[in-house]
Amino acid sequence: NLIFIIISICCVLPVFLILSASFSDNTLLRQQGYSLIPRGFSVAAFEYIFKVPKAILSAYRVTITVTVIGTAGSLFLTSALAYVISRQDYYLAKVLSFLVLFAMLFNVGMVPTHITMVKIYNLKDTLFALIFPYLIVPWNVFLMKSFLRETPVALIEAAKIDGAGDFTIFMKVILPLVKPALATIGMFIALGYWNDWYNSMLFINNENLYSLQYYLYKIVNNIEAYKTILAQAGGGTSLGSTINMPSESLKMALTIIVTGPIILVYPFIQKYFVSGVTIGAVKG
């Protein structure tokens, strides 16, 4: 118990350091470093972030919408594909498994992806451009397949005897049995959508459709760019150092804003997450 208490404290301390730094005065933070108690309590970083509340609320709305819709769609398609390739009696199971494995090993690259999304599907400046790229992730398919292998074949045969079709078996028999797996992989998918900024950079020009991660990424980049330009205009770093921009505390505040909402989800699925991580590791 003592060992686990020490490990838990080591995991929690960085969170408190980040929280403390986000409420610290930027100058004192740069001069004296981090501490568990805010140095010169200040909310300047949060004031700077929420200077235009409409923009950040719009970014939150986009990210939440993409995460919810994308996670639901990806989880359904991932589990459906995994169920198909886990069925040994399906004659195309090996072919589909090879295609999924091939997609996991070889990435087509940025240019073909951009051409496909923009020129073929015409999804530029739409929320679908943020959802489609992660609908099926090969690694998640194989992870779900390992869970579905534990499903007793007798249940499927019994459902067929009762007249159930494959889709009915999948929805009413298979999915209820793999709730821990759905929660585990669903968390991985949701984190992928929540943390994504790359697709916004590639496919989104409309500021109203910026994801939260990309919007905050642009804030940090803009601050660094302003400081560099003003420092060069002043002939050195002296002018740049006088700019009243909470760059260090701002980064910590951004971390709190980005990770806070997703952390709140963990307590609700913790019981599924723990069992989901271990269920596929034991063979009957």
PDB file of C-alpha atoms in Angstrom:
ATOM      1  CA  ASN A   1       0.000   0.000   0.000  1.00  0.00           C
ATOM      2  CA  LEU A   2       2.822   2.391   0.833  1.00  0.00           C
ATOM      3  CA  ILE A   3       4.478   1.754  -2.532  1.00  0.00           C
ATOM      4  CA  PHE A   4       1.248   2.446  -4.389  1.00  0.00           C
ATOM      5  CA  ILE A   5       0.635   5.598  -2.339  1.00  0.00           C
ATOM      6  CA  ILE A   6       4.096   6.878  -3.296  1.00  0.00           C
ATOM      7  CA  ILE A   7       3.517   6.025  -6.964  1.00  0.00           C
ATOM      8  CA  SER A   8       0.124   7.784  -6.875  1.00  0.00           C
ATOM      9  CA  ILE A   9       1.678  10.897  -5.363  1.00  0.00           C
ATOM     10  CA  CYS A  10       4.338  10.898  -8.078  1.00  0.00           C
ATOM     11  CA  CYS A  11       1.561  10.768 -10.688  1.00  0.00           C
ATOM     12  CA  VAL A  12      -0.500  13.535  -9.086  1.00  0.00           C
ATOM     13  CA  LEU A  13       2.332  15.988  -8.329  1.00  0.00           C
ATOM     14  CA  PRO A  14       2.899  17.029 -11.975  1.00  0.00           C
ATOM     15  CA  VAL A  15      -0.798  17.860 -12.262  1.00  0.00           C
ATOM     16  CA  PHE A  16      -0.593  20.145  -9.225  1.00  0.00           C
ATOM     17  CA  LEU A  17       2.584  21.728 -10.607  1.00  0.00           C
ATOM     18  CA  ILE A  18       0.834  22.499 -13.896  1.00  0.00           C
ATOM     19  CA  LEU A  19      -2.209  23.873 -12.083  1.00  0.00           C
ATOM     20  CA  SER A  20      -0.011  26.030  -9.842  1.00  0.00           C
ATOM     21  CA  ALA A  21       2.030  27.317 -12.769  1.00  0.00           C
ATOM     22  CA  SER A  22      -1.104  28.272 -14.679  1.00  0.00           C
ATOM     23  CA  PHE A  23      -2.080  30.617 -11.818  1.00  0.00           C
ATOM     24  CA  SER A  24       1.438  32.004 -11.324  1.00  0.00           C
ATOM     25  CA  ASP A  25       2.840  35.344 -12.413  1.00  0.00           C
ATOM     26  CA  ASN A  26       4.702  34.782 -15.657  1.00  0.00           C
ATOM     27  CA  THR A  27       7.771  36.832 -14.644  1.00  0.00           C
ATOM     28  CA  LEU A  28       8.159  35.093 -11.283  1.00  0.00           C
ATOM     29  CA  LEU A  29       7.621  31.729 -12.951  1.00  0.00           C
ATOM     30  CA  ARG A  30      10.456  32.380 -15.386  1.00  0.00           C
ATOM     31  CA  GLN A  31      12.778  33.660 -12.664  1.00  0.00           C
ATOM     32  CA  GLN A  32      12.041  31.255  -9.798  1.00  0.00           C
ATOM     33  CA  GLY A  33      10.718  28.161 -11.528  1.00  0.00           C
ATOM     34  CA  TYR A  34       7.787  25.923 -10.656  1.00  0.00           C
ATOM     35  CA  SER A  35       6.333  25.238  -7.211  1.00  0.00           C
ATOM     36  CA  LEU A  36       3.262  23.591  -5.716  1.00  0.00           C
ATOM     37  CA  ILE A  37       2.085  27.016  -4.525  1.00  0.00           C
ATOM     38  CA  PRO A  38       1.441  29.687  -7.205  1.00  0.00           C
ATOM     39  CA  ARG A  39       4.183  32.310  -7.343  1.00  0.00           C
ATOM     40  CA  GLY A  40       2.476  35.688  -7.330  1.00  0.00           C
ATOM     41  CA  PHE A  41      -1.112  34.531  -7.922  1.00  0.00           C
ATOM     42  CA  SER A  42      -2.292  35.697 -11.342  1.00  0.00           C
ATOM     43  CA  VAL A  43      -5.058  34.796 -13.775  1.00  0.00           C
ATOM     44  CA  ALA A  44      -3.432  36.688 -16.660  1.00  0.00           C
ATOM     45  CA  ALA A  45      -2.941  33.475 -18.662  1.00  0.00           C
ATOM     46  CA  PHE A  46      -6.639  32.563 -18.488  1.00  0.00           C
ATOM     47  CA  GLU A  47      -7.634  36.162 -19.231  1.00  0.00           C
ATOM     48  CA  TYR A  48      -5.483  36.077 -22.346  1.00  0.00           C
ATOM     49  CA  ILE A  49      -6.992  32.764 -23.494  1.00  0.00           C
ATOM     50  CA  PHE A  50     -10.583  33.903 -22.874  1.00  0.00           C
ATOM     51  CA  LYS A  51     -10.016  37.372 -24.293  1.00  0.00           C
ATOM     52  CA  VAL A  52     -12.278  36.317 -27.149  1.00  0.00           C
ATOM     53  CA  PRO A  53     -14.648  33.862 -25.415  1.00  0.00           C
ATOM     54  CA  LYS A  54     -16.714  33.292 -28.548  1.00  0.00           C
ATOM     55  CA  ALA A  55     -13.718  31.827 -30.366  1.00  0.00           C
ATOM     56  CA  ILE A  56     -12.709  29.351 -27.672  1.00  0.00           C
ATOM     57  CA  LEU A  57     -16.330  28.333 -27.019  1.00  0.00           C
ATOM     58  CA  SER A  58     -16.687  27.685 -30.743  1.00  0.00           C
ATOM     59  CA  ALA A  59     -13.512  25.568 -30.656  1.00  0.00           C
ATOM     60  CA  TYR A  60     -14.905  23.613 -27.690  1.00  0.00           C
ATOM     61  CA  ARG A  61     -18.161  23.059 -29.555  1.00  0.00           C
ATOM     62  CA  VAL A  62     -16.366  21.767 -32.640  1.00  0.00           C
ATOM     63  CA  THR A  63     -14.106  19.435 -30.653  1.00  0.00           C
ATOM     64  CA  ILE A  64     -16.930  18.042 -28.524  1.00  0.00           C
ATOM     65  CA  THR A  65     -19.131  17.494 -31.601  1.00  0.00           C
ATOM     66  CA  VAL A  66     -16.344  15.796 -33.542  1.00  0.00           C
ATOM     67  CA  THR A  67     -15.348  13.669 -30.539  1.00  0.00           C
ATOM     68  CA  VAL A  68     -18.888  12.454 -29.807  1.00  0.00           C
ATOM     69  CA  ILE A  69     -19.914  11.753 -33.414  1.00  0.00           C
ATOM     70  CA  GLY A  70     -16.507  10.413 -34.406  1.00  0.00           C
ATOM     71  CA  THR A  71     -16.215   8.118 -31.388  1.00  0.00           C
ATOM     72  CA  ALA A  72     -19.696   6.674 -31.906  1.00  0.00           C
ATOM     73  CA  GLY A  73     -19.178   6.119 -35.624  1.00  0.00           C
ATOM     74  CA  SER A  74     -15.645   4.799 -35.275  1.00  0.00           C
ATOM     75  CA  LEU A  75     -16.596   2.459 -32.452  1.00  0.00           C
ATOM     76  CA  PHE A  76     -19.446   0.965 -34.472  1.00  0.00           C
ATOM     77  CA  LEU A  77     -17.376   0.499 -37.652  1.00  0.00           C
ATOM     78  CA  THR A  78     -14.351  -0.795 -35.729  1.00  0.00           C
ATOM     79  CA  SER A  79     -16.342  -3.361 -33.786  1.00  0.00           C
ATOM     80  CA  ALA A  80     -18.291  -4.425 -36.898  1.00  0.00           C
ATOM     81  CA  LEU A  81     -15.128  -4.955 -38.944  1.00  0.00           C
ATOM     82  CA  ALA A  82     -13.416  -6.717 -36.046  1.00  0.00           C
ATOM     83  CA  TYR A  83     -16.414  -9.013 -35.625  1.00  0.00           C
ATOM     84  CA  VAL A  84     -16.323  -9.969 -39.304  1.00  0.00           C
ATOM     85  CA  ILE A  85     -12.616 -10.829 -39.362  1.00  0.00           C
ATOM     86  CA  SER A  86     -12.882 -12.671 -36.032  1.00  0.00           C
ATOM     87  CA  ARG A  87     -15.443 -15.112 -37.471  1.00  0.00           C
ATOM     88  CA  GLN A  88     -13.514 -18.152 -38.662  1.00  0.00           C
ATOM     89  CA  ASP A  89     -16.493 -19.371 -40.681  1.00  0.00           C
ATOM     90  CA  TYR A  90     -16.447 -16.266 -42.917  1.00  0.00           C
ATOM     91  CA  TYR A  91     -14.520 -17.086 -46.092  1.00  0.00           C
ATOM     92  CA  LEU A  92     -13.158 -13.536 -46.569  1.00  0.00           C
ATOM     93  CA  ALA A  93     -11.961 -13.136 -42.985  1.00  0.00           C
ATOM     94  CA  LYS A  94      -8.285 -13.713 -43.830  1.00  0.00           C
ATOM     95  CA  VAL A  95      -8.414 -11.393 -46.836  1.00  0.00           C
ATOM     96  CA  LEU A  96      -9.928  -8.573 -44.798  1.00  0.00           C
ATOM     97  CA  SER A  97      -7.427  -9.179 -41.987  1.00  0.00           C
ATOM     98  CA  PHE A  98      -4.588  -8.830 -44.476  1.00  0.00           C
ATOM     99  CA  LEU A  99      -6.015  -5.573 -45.849  1.00  0.00           C
ATOM    100  CA  VAL A 100      -6.334  -4.126 -42.349  1.00  0.00           C
ATOM    101  CA  LEU A 101      -2.795  -5.229 -41.504  1.00  0.00           C
ATOM    102  CA  PHE A 102      -1.503  -3.726 -44.762  1.00  0.00           C
ATOM    103  CA  ALA A 103      -3.196  -0.411 -43.947  1.00  0.00           C
ATOM    104  CA  MET A 104      -1.578  -0.436 -40.499  1.00  0.00           C
ATOM    105  CA  LEU A 105       1.929  -1.078 -41.867  1.00  0.00           C
ATOM    106  CA  PHE A 106       1.853   1.309 -44.835  1.00  0.00           C
ATOM    107  CA  ASN A 107       0.570   4.871 -44.646  1.00  0.00           C
ATOM    108  CA  VAL A 108      -0.391   6.545 -47.922  1.00  0.00           C
ATOM    109  CA  GLY A 109       1.050   9.883 -46.812  1.00  0.00           C
ATOM    110  CA  MET A 110      -0.154  13.447 -46.538  1.00  0.00           C
ATOM    111  CA  VAL A 111      -0.509  14.357 -50.223  1.00  0.00           C
ATOM    112  CA  PRO A 112      -2.795  11.442 -51.280  1.00  0.00           C
ATOM    113  CA  THR A 113      -4.847  11.953 -48.104  1.00  0.00           C
ATOM    114  CA  HIS A 114      -5.272  15.652 -48.851  1.00  0.00           C
ATOM    115  CA  ILE A 115      -6.223  14.978 -52.488  1.00  0.00           C
ATOM    116  CA  THR A 116      -8.753  12.352 -51.422  1.00  0.00           C
ATOM    117  CA  MET A 117     -10.377  14.510 -48.749  1.00  0.00           C
ATOM    118  CA  VAL A 118     -10.385  17.795 -50.693  1.00  0.00           C
ATOM    119  CA  LYS A 119     -10.582  16.919 -54.385  1.00  0.00           C
ATOM    120  CA  ILE A 120     -12.511  13.640 -54.366  1.00  0.00           C
ATOM    121  CA  TYR A 121     -14.758  13.873 -51.280  1.00  0.00           C
ATOM    122  CA  ASN A 122     -14.898  17.711 -51.300  1.00  0.00           C
ATOM    123  CA  LEU A 123     -14.785  17.852 -47.486  1.00  0.00           C
ATOM    124  CA  LYS A 124     -12.636  20.951 -47.044  1.00  0.00           C
ATOM    125  CA  ASP A 125     -13.939  23.256 -44.300  1.00  0.00           C
ATOM    126  CA  THR A 126     -16.442  20.706 -42.991  1.00  0.00           C
ATOM    127  CA  LEU A 127     -16.646  18.769 -39.745  1.00  0.00           C
ATOM    128  CA  PHE A 128     -16.543  15.543 -41.740  1.00  0.00           C
ATOM    129  CA  ALA A 129     -12.938  16.337 -42.648  1.00  0.00           C
ATOM    130  CA  LEU A 130     -12.135  16.024 -38.936  1.00  0.00           C
ATOM    131  CA  ILE A 131     -14.173  12.835 -38.472  1.00  0.00           C
ATOM    132  CA  PHE A 132     -13.465  10.647 -41.522  1.00  0.00           C
ATOM    133  CA  PRO A 133      -9.667  10.151 -41.191  1.00  0.00           C
ATOM    134  CA  TYR A 134     -10.002   8.313 -37.852  1.00  0.00           C
ATOM    135  CA  LEU A 135     -13.204   6.353 -38.442  1.00  0.00           C
ATOM    136  CA  ILE A 136     -11.269   3.098 -38.810  1.00  0.00           C
ATOM    137  CA  VAL A 137      -7.862   2.773 -37.167  1.00  0.00           C
ATOM    138  CA  PRO A 138      -6.287  -0.628 -37.958  1.00  0.00           C
ATOM    139  CA  TRP A 139      -4.702  -0.988 -34.519  1.00  0.00           C
ATOM    140  CA  ASN A 140      -8.102  -0.554 -32.841  1.00  0.00           C
ATOM    141  CA  VAL A 141      -9.594  -3.165 -35.203  1.00  0.00           C
ATOM    142  CA  PHE A 142      -7.034  -5.795 -34.197  1.00  0.00           C
ATOM    143  CA  LEU A 143      -7.432  -4.873 -30.531  1.00  0.00           C
ATOM    144  CA  MET A 144     -11.183  -5.338 -30.760  1.00  0.00           C
ATOM    145  CA  LYS A 145     -10.662  -8.580 -32.653  1.00  0.00           C
ATOM    146  CA  SER A 146      -8.670  -9.968 -29.714  1.00  0.00           C
ATOM    147  CA  PHE A 147     -11.622  -9.231 -27.425  1.00  0.00           C
ATOM    148  CA  LEU A 148     -14.181 -10.766 -29.767  1.00  0.00           C
ATOM    149  CA  ARG A 149     -12.197 -13.995 -29.983  1.00  0.00           C
ATOM    150  CA  GLU A 150     -13.207 -14.641 -26.363  1.00  0.00           C
ATOM    151  CA  THR A 151     -16.896 -14.692 -27.314  1.00  0.00           C
ATOM    152  CA  PRO A 152     -18.291 -18.249 -27.067  1.00  0.00           C
ATOM    153  CA  VAL A 153     -19.189 -19.644 -30.499  1.00  0.00           C
ATOM    154  CA  ALA A 154     -22.079 -21.524 -28.890  1.00  0.00           C
ATOM    155  CA  LEU A 155     -23.899 -18.237 -28.290  1.00  0.00           C
ATOM    156  CA  ILE A 156     -23.721 -17.348 -31.967  1.00  0.00           C
ATOM    157  CA  GLU A 157     -24.934 -20.795 -32.987  1.00  0.00           C
ATOM    158  CA  ALA A 158     -27.788 -20.645 -30.482  1.00  0.00           C
ATOM    159  CA  ALA A 159     -28.869 -17.261 -31.833  1.00  0.00           C
ATOM    160  CA  LYS A 160     -28.821 -18.619 -35.386  1.00  0.00           C
ATOM    161  CA  ILE A 161     -30.990 -21.551 -34.339  1.00  0.00           C
ATOM    162  CA  ASP A 162     -33.478 -19.049 -32.909  1.00  0.00           C
ATOM    163  CA  GLY A 163     -33.621 -17.345 -36.317  1.00  0.00           C
ATOM    164  CA  ALA A 164     -31.402 -14.319 -35.669  1.00  0.00           C
ATOM    165  CA  GLY A 165     -29.455 -12.841 -38.579  1.00  0.00           C
ATOM    166  CA  ASP A 166     -25.836 -11.771 -38.470  1.00  0.00           C
ATOM    167  CA  PHE A 167     -26.638  -8.101 -37.805  1.00  0.00           C
ATOM    168  CA  THR A 168     -29.058  -9.016 -35.008  1.00  0.00           C
ATOM    169  CA  ILE A 169     -26.460 -11.319 -33.474  1.00  0.00           C
ATOM    170  CA  PHE A 170     -23.868  -8.563 -33.640  1.00  0.00           C
ATOM    171  CA  MET A 171     -26.103  -5.893 -32.078  1.00  0.00           C
ATOM    172  CA  LYS A 172     -27.991  -7.917 -29.469  1.00  0.00           C
ATOM    173  CA  VAL A 173     -25.584 -10.715 -28.569  1.00  0.00           C
ATOM    174  CA  ILE A 174     -22.007  -9.678 -29.279  1.00  0.00           C
ATOM    175  CA  LEU A 175     -21.936  -5.985 -28.327  1.00  0.00           C
ATOM    176  CA  PRO A 176     -23.546  -6.429 -24.875  1.00  0.00           C
ATOM    177  CA  LEU A 177     -20.899  -9.047 -24.063  1.00  0.00           C
ATOM    178  CA  VAL A 178     -17.952  -6.804 -24.926  1.00  0.00           C
ATOM    179  CA  LYS A 179     -18.883  -3.613 -23.064  1.00  0.00           C
ATOM    180  CA  PRO A 180     -15.463  -3.459 -21.348  1.00  0.00           C
ATOM    181  CA  ALA A 181     -13.776  -3.671 -24.744  1.00  0.00           C
ATOM    182  CA  LEU A 182     -16.077  -0.986 -26.163  1.00  0.00           C
ATOM    183  CA  ALA A 183     -15.284   1.310 -23.223  1.00  0.00           C
ATOM    184  CA  THR A 184     -11.534   0.721 -23.545  1.00  0.00           C
ATOM    185  CA  ILE A 185     -11.293   1.218 -27.290  1.00  0.00           C
ATOM    186  CA  GLY A 186     -13.869   3.996 -27.142  1.00  0.00           C
ATOM    187  CA  MET A 187     -11.574   5.892 -24.771  1.00  0.00           C
ATOM    188  CA  PHE A 188      -8.638   5.439 -27.146  1.00  0.00           C
ATOM    189  CA  ILE A 189     -10.755   6.707 -30.047  1.00  0.00           C
ATOM    190  CA  ALA A 190     -12.124   9.656 -28.074  1.00  0.00           C
ATOM    191  CA  LEU A 191      -8.621  10.688 -27.008  1.00  0.00           C
ATOM    192  CA  GLY A 192      -7.501  10.536 -30.622  1.00  0.00           C
ATOM    193  CA  TYR A 193     -10.301  12.860 -31.740  1.00  0.00           C
ATOM    194  CA  TRP A 194      -9.927  15.164 -28.730  1.00  0.00           C
ATOM    195  CA  ASN A 195      -6.166  15.611 -29.169  1.00  0.00           C
ATOM    196  CA  ASP A 196      -6.228  15.997 -32.947  1.00  0.00           C
ATOM    197  CA  TRP A 197      -5.023  19.282 -34.414  1.00  0.00           C
ATOM    198  CA  TYR A 198      -3.323  17.991 -37.551  1.00  0.00           C
ATOM    199  CA  ASN A 199      -6.499  17.535 -39.604  1.00  0.00           C
ATOM    200  CA  SER A 200      -7.648  21.055 -38.723  1.00  0.00           C
ATOM    201  CA  MET A 201      -4.359  22.372 -40.036  1.00  0.00           C
ATOM    202  CA  LEU A 202      -4.735  20.432 -43.305  1.00  0.00           C
ATOM    203  CA  PHE A 203      -8.411  20.775 -44.106  1.00  0.00           C
ATOM    204  CA  ILE A 204      -9.859  23.746 -42.183  1.00  0.00           C
ATOM    205  CA  ASN A 205      -9.524  27.408 -43.157  1.00  0.00           C
ATOM    206  CA  ASN A 206     -12.745  28.606 -41.545  1.00  0.00           C
ATOM    207  CA  GLU A 207     -11.905  29.893 -38.055  1.00  0.00           C
ATOM    208  CA  ASN A 208     -15.362  28.885 -36.809  1.00  0.00           C
ATOM    209  CA  LEU A 209     -14.448  25.235 -37.482  1.00  0.00           C
ATOM    210  CA  TYR A 210     -11.090  25.188 -35.697  1.00  0.00           C
ATOM    211  CA  SER A 211     -10.754  22.372 -33.204  1.00  0.00           C
ATOM    212  CA  LEU A 212      -9.779  23.244 -29.628  1.00  0.00           C
ATOM    213  CA  GLN A 213      -6.290  21.824 -29.966  1.00  0.00           C
ATOM    214  CA  TYR A 214      -5.567  23.717 -33.174  1.00  0.00           C
ATOM    215  CA  TYR A 215      -7.010  26.968 -31.823  1.00  0.00           C
ATOM    216  CA  LEU A 216      -4.804  26.814 -28.727  1.00  0.00           C
ATOM    217  CA  TYR A 217      -1.854  25.776 -30.882  1.00  0.00           C
ATOM    218  CA  LYS A 218      -2.320  28.943 -32.926  1.00  0.00           C
ATOM    219  CA  ILE A 219      -2.461  31.061 -29.760  1.00  0.00           C
ATOM    220  CA  VAL A 220       0.953  29.788 -28.628  1.00  0.00           C
ATOM    221  CA  ASN A 221       2.440  30.222 -32.096  1.00  0.00           C
ATOM    222  CA  ASN A 222       1.085  33.754 -32.376  1.00  0.00           C
ATOM    223  CA  ILE A 223       2.609  34.756 -29.040  1.00  0.00           C
ATOM    224  CA  GLU A 224       6.008  33.392 -29.988  1.00  0.00           C
ATOM    225  CA  ALA A 225       5.802  35.081 -33.398  1.00  0.00           C
ATOM    226  CA  TYR A 226       4.868  38.463 -31.878  1.00  0.00           C
ATOM    227  CA  LYS A 227       7.685  38.262 -29.378  1.00  0.00           C
ATOM    228  CA  THR A 228      10.201  37.360 -32.070  1.00  0.00           C
ATOM    229  CA  ILE A 229       9.068  40.152 -34.409  1.00  0.00           C
ATOM    230  CA  LEU A 230       9.096  42.819 -31.685  1.00  0.00           C
ATOM    231  CA  ALA A 231      12.437  41.615 -30.361  1.00  0.00           C
ATOM    232  CA  GLN A 232      13.961  41.897 -33.828  1.00  0.00           C
ATOM    233  CA  ALA A 233      12.393  45.317 -34.305  1.00  0.00           C
ATOM    234  CA  GLY A 234      14.036  46.441 -31.077  1.00  0.00           C
ATOM    235  CA  GLY A 235      17.441  45.156 -32.165  1.00  0.00           C
ATOM    236  CA  GLY A 236      17.640  42.498 -29.454  1.00  0.00           C
ATOM    237  CA  THR A 237      15.727  40.544 -26.849  1.00  0.00           C
ATOM    238  CA  SER A 238      15.198  43.474 -24.488  1.00  0.00           C
ATOM    239  CA  LEU A 239      12.051  44.671 -26.222  1.00  0.00           C
ATOM    240  CA  GLY A 240      10.718  41.158 -26.519  1.00  0.00           C
ATOM    241  CA  SER A 241      11.183  40.590 -22.797  1.00  0.00           C
ATOM    242  CA  THR A 242       9.032  43.629 -21.983  1.00  0.00           C
ATOM    243  CA  ILE A 243       6.029  42.320 -23.862  1.00  0.00           C
ATOM    244  CA  ASN A 244       3.243  41.592 -21.408  1.00  0.00           C
ATOM    245  CA  MET A 245       2.390  38.149 -22.696  1.00  0.00           C
ATOM    246  CA  PRO A 246       2.172  35.288 -20.182  1.00  0.00           C
ATOM    247  CA  SER A 247       3.935  32.781 -22.419  1.00  0.00           C
ATOM    248  CA  GLU A 248       5.080  30.303 -19.745  1.00  0.00           C
ATOM    249  CA  SER A 249       1.974  30.360 -17.555  1.00  0.00           C
ATOM    250  CA  LEU A 250      -0.105  30.391 -20.731  1.00  0.00           C
ATOM    251  CA  LYS A 251       1.244  26.992 -21.791  1.00  0.00           C
ATOM    252  CA  MET A 252       0.288  25.525 -18.417  1.00  0.00           C
ATOM    253  CA  ALA A 253      -3.172  27.126 -18.587  1.00  0.00           C
ATOM    254  CA  LEU A 254      -3.674  25.638 -22.041  1.00  0.00           C
ATOM    255  CA  THR A 255      -2.778  22.212 -20.650  1.00  0.00           C
ATOM    256  CA  ILE A 256      -5.449  22.570 -17.965  1.00  0.00           C
ATOM    257  CA  ILE A 257      -8.072  23.719 -20.470  1.00  0.00           C
ATOM    258  CA  VAL A 258      -7.293  20.895 -22.902  1.00  0.00           C
ATOM    259  CA  THR A 259      -6.983  17.993 -20.469  1.00  0.00           C
ATOM    260  CA  GLY A 260      -9.583  19.031 -17.884  1.00  0.00           C
ATOM    261  CA  PRO A 261     -12.762  17.943 -19.700  1.00  0.00           C
ATOM    262  CA  ILE A 262     -11.379  14.617 -20.927  1.00  0.00           C
ATOM    263  CA  ILE A 263     -10.093  13.741 -17.438  1.00  0.00           C
ATOM    264  CA  LEU A 264     -13.630  14.132 -16.071  1.00  0.00           C
ATOM    265  CA  VAL A 265     -14.759  11.266 -18.308  1.00  0.00           C
ATOM    266  CA  TYR A 266     -12.440   8.690 -16.707  1.00  0.00           C
ATOM    267  CA  PRO A 267     -14.410   8.112 -13.452  1.00  0.00           C
ATOM    268  CA  PHE A 268     -17.519   7.137 -15.418  1.00  0.00           C
ATOM    269  CA  ILE A 269     -15.834   4.372 -17.416  1.00  0.00           C
ATOM    270  CA  GLN A 270     -13.088   3.322 -15.019  1.00  0.00           C
ATOM    271  CA  LYS A 271     -14.744   0.015 -14.098  1.00  0.00           C
ATOM    272  CA  TYR A 272     -15.047  -0.906 -17.780  1.00  0.00           C
ATOM    273  CA  PHE A 273     -11.600   0.402 -18.642  1.00  0.00           C
ATOM    274  CA  VAL A 274      -9.758  -1.745 -16.076  1.00  0.00           C
ATOM    275  CA  SER A 275     -11.533  -4.961 -17.045  1.00  0.00           C
ATOM    276  CA  GLY A 276     -11.281  -4.111 -20.733  1.00  0.00           C
ATOM    277  CA  VAL A 277      -7.514  -3.818 -20.596  1.00  0.00           C
ATOM    278  CA  THR A 278      -7.121  -7.302 -19.102  1.00  0.00           C
ATOM    279  CA  ILE A 279      -9.956  -9.305 -20.641  1.00  0.00           C
ATOM    280  CA  GLY A 280      -8.204  -9.923 -23.930  1.00  0.00           C
ATOM    281  CA  ALA A 281      -4.953 -10.972 -22.281  1.00  0.00           C
ATOM    282  CA  VAL A 282      -6.254 -14.218 -20.769  1.00  0.00           C
ATOM    283  CA  LYS A 283      -7.072 -17.227 -22.894  1.00  0.00           C
ATOM    284  CA  GLY A 284      -9.713 -19.622 -21.723  1.00  0.00           C
TER     285      GLY A 284
END
